[in-house]
XYZ file of C-alpha atoms in Angstrom:
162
model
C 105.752 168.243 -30.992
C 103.404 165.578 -32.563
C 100.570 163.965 -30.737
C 102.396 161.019 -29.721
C 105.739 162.104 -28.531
C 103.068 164.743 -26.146
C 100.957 161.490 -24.996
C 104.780 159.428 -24.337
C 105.432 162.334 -22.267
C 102.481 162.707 -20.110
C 102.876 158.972 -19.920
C 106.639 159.199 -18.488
C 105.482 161.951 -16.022
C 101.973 159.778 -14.964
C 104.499 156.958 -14.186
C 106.853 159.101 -12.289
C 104.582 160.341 -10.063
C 102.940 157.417 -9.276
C 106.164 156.145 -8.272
C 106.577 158.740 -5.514
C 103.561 158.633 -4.006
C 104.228 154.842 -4.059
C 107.802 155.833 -2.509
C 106.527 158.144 -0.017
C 105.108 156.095 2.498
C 107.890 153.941 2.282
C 110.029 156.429 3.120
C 107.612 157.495 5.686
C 107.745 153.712 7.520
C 111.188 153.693 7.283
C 111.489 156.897 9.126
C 109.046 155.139 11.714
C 111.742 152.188 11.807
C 114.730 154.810 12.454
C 112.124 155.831 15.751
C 111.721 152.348 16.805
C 115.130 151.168 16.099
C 116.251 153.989 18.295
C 114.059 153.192 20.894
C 115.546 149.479 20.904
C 119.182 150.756 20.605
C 118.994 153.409 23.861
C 118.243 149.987 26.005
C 120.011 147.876 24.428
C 123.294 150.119 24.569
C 122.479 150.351 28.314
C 122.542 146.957 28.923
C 125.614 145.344 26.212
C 127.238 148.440 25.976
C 127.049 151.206 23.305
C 129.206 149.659 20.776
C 127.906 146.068 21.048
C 124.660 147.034 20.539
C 125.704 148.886 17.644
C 127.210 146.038 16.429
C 124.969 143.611 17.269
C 122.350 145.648 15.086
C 124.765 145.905 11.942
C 125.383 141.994 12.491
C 121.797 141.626 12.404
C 121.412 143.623 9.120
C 124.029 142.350 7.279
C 122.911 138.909 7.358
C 119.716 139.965 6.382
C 121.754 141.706 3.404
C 123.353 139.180 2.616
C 120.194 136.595 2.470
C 118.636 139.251 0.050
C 121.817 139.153 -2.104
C 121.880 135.417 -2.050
C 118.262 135.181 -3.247
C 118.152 137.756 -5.466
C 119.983 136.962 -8.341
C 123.538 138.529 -10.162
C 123.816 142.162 -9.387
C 124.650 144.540 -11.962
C 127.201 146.863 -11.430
C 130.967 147.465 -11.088
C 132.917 145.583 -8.380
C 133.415 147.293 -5.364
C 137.026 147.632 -6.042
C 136.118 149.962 -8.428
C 134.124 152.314 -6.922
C 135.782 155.898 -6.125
C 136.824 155.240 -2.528
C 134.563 158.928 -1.082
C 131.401 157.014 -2.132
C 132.108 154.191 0.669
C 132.258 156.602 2.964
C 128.767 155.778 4.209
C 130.376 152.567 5.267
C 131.842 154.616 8.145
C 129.196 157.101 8.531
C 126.528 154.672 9.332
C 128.378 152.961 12.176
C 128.723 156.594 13.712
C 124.990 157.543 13.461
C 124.087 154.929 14.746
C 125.807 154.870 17.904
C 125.430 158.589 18.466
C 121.800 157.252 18.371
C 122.429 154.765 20.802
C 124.588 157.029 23.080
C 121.776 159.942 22.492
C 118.441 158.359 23.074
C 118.804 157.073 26.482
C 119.812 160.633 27.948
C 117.511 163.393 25.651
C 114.571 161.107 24.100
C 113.910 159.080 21.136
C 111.583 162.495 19.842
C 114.617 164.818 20.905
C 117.266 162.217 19.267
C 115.241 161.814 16.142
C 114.132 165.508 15.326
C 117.510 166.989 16.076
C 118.669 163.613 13.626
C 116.159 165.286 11.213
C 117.602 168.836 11.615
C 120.716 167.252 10.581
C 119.533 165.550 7.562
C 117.579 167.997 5.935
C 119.765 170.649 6.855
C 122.264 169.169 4.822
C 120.484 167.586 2.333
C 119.101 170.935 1.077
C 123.191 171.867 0.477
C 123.680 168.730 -1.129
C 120.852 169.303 -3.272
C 121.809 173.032 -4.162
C 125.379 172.454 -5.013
C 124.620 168.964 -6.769
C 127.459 167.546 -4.402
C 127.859 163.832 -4.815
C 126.910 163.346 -8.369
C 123.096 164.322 -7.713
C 121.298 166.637 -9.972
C 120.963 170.498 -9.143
C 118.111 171.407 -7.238
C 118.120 175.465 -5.801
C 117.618 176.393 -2.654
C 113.890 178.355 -3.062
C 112.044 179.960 -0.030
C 109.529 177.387 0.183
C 112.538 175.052 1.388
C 114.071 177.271 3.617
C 110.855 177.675 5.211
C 110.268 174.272 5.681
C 114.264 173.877 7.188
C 113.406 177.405 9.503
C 109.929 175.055 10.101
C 112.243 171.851 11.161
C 114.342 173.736 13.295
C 111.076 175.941 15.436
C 110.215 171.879 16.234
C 113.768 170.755 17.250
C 113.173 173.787 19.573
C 109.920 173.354 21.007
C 110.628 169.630 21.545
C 113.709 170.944 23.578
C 111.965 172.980 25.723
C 108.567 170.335 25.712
């Protein structure tokens, strides 16, 4: 490899990893959001009824969208219409977390609601990632992970029993 193609690709790599740890607190405060958004929903659900609420938060954010889409310029991309139909399947599934969450939070906790939410998740993301389901890029299962999933679980657990 010469010099510069060694420098482009310590460059590339320098750059990607400054985007994560740019990412990661992002991702962080968004998971923060999930906690207060549940805590908001439980009440709310109470009060208007689980579905209204649920709807009254997906009115909320799609007019939000839909501001951000308006002021952001052409998107790139194919139409909708031509999108396989499986990858508008979060269309339904985020209706359904989030009135499980709604249902959920008033009775076990927003800490209960949102570990056993991140049980869930990772549990499942680690298959996605192993068997490169979706599209995504293969990424094996290695102890380290399992260990942090066994790690996940001990605090769905211990929050249960807290």
């Amino acid at each position: 490899m010469q010099a510069s193609s060694i420098e482009g690709v310590a460059r590339a790599t320098t750059k990607k990893n400054a985007l994560r740890l740019l990412l990661l607190p992002l991702v962080i405060l968004a998971g923060m959001g999930l906690s207060v958004e549940a805590g908001l929903l439980g009440p709310l659900g109470v009060q208007v009824g689980h579905l209204w609420a649920t709807l009254s938060i997906f009115g909320v954010g799609s007019a939000i969208l839909y501001l951000l889409l308006l002021f952001s310029g052409p998107q790139k991309g194919p139409a909708l219409t031509d999108l396989p139909r499986w990858q508008l399947i979060g269309g339904f599934l985020g209706p359904m977390y989030v009135v499980v969450l709604t249902l959920a939070t008033p009775h076990i906790g927003i800490a209960m609601t949102m570990i056993a939410i991140l049980s869930g998740q990772v549990g499942k993301s680690v298959l996605i990632d192993h068997f490169g389901w979706f599209g995504t890029a293969r990424k094996r299962v290695n102890g380290e992970r399992w260990i942090a999933l066994a790690l996940i679980v001990a605090a769905l657990v211990l929050i249960a029993r807290g």
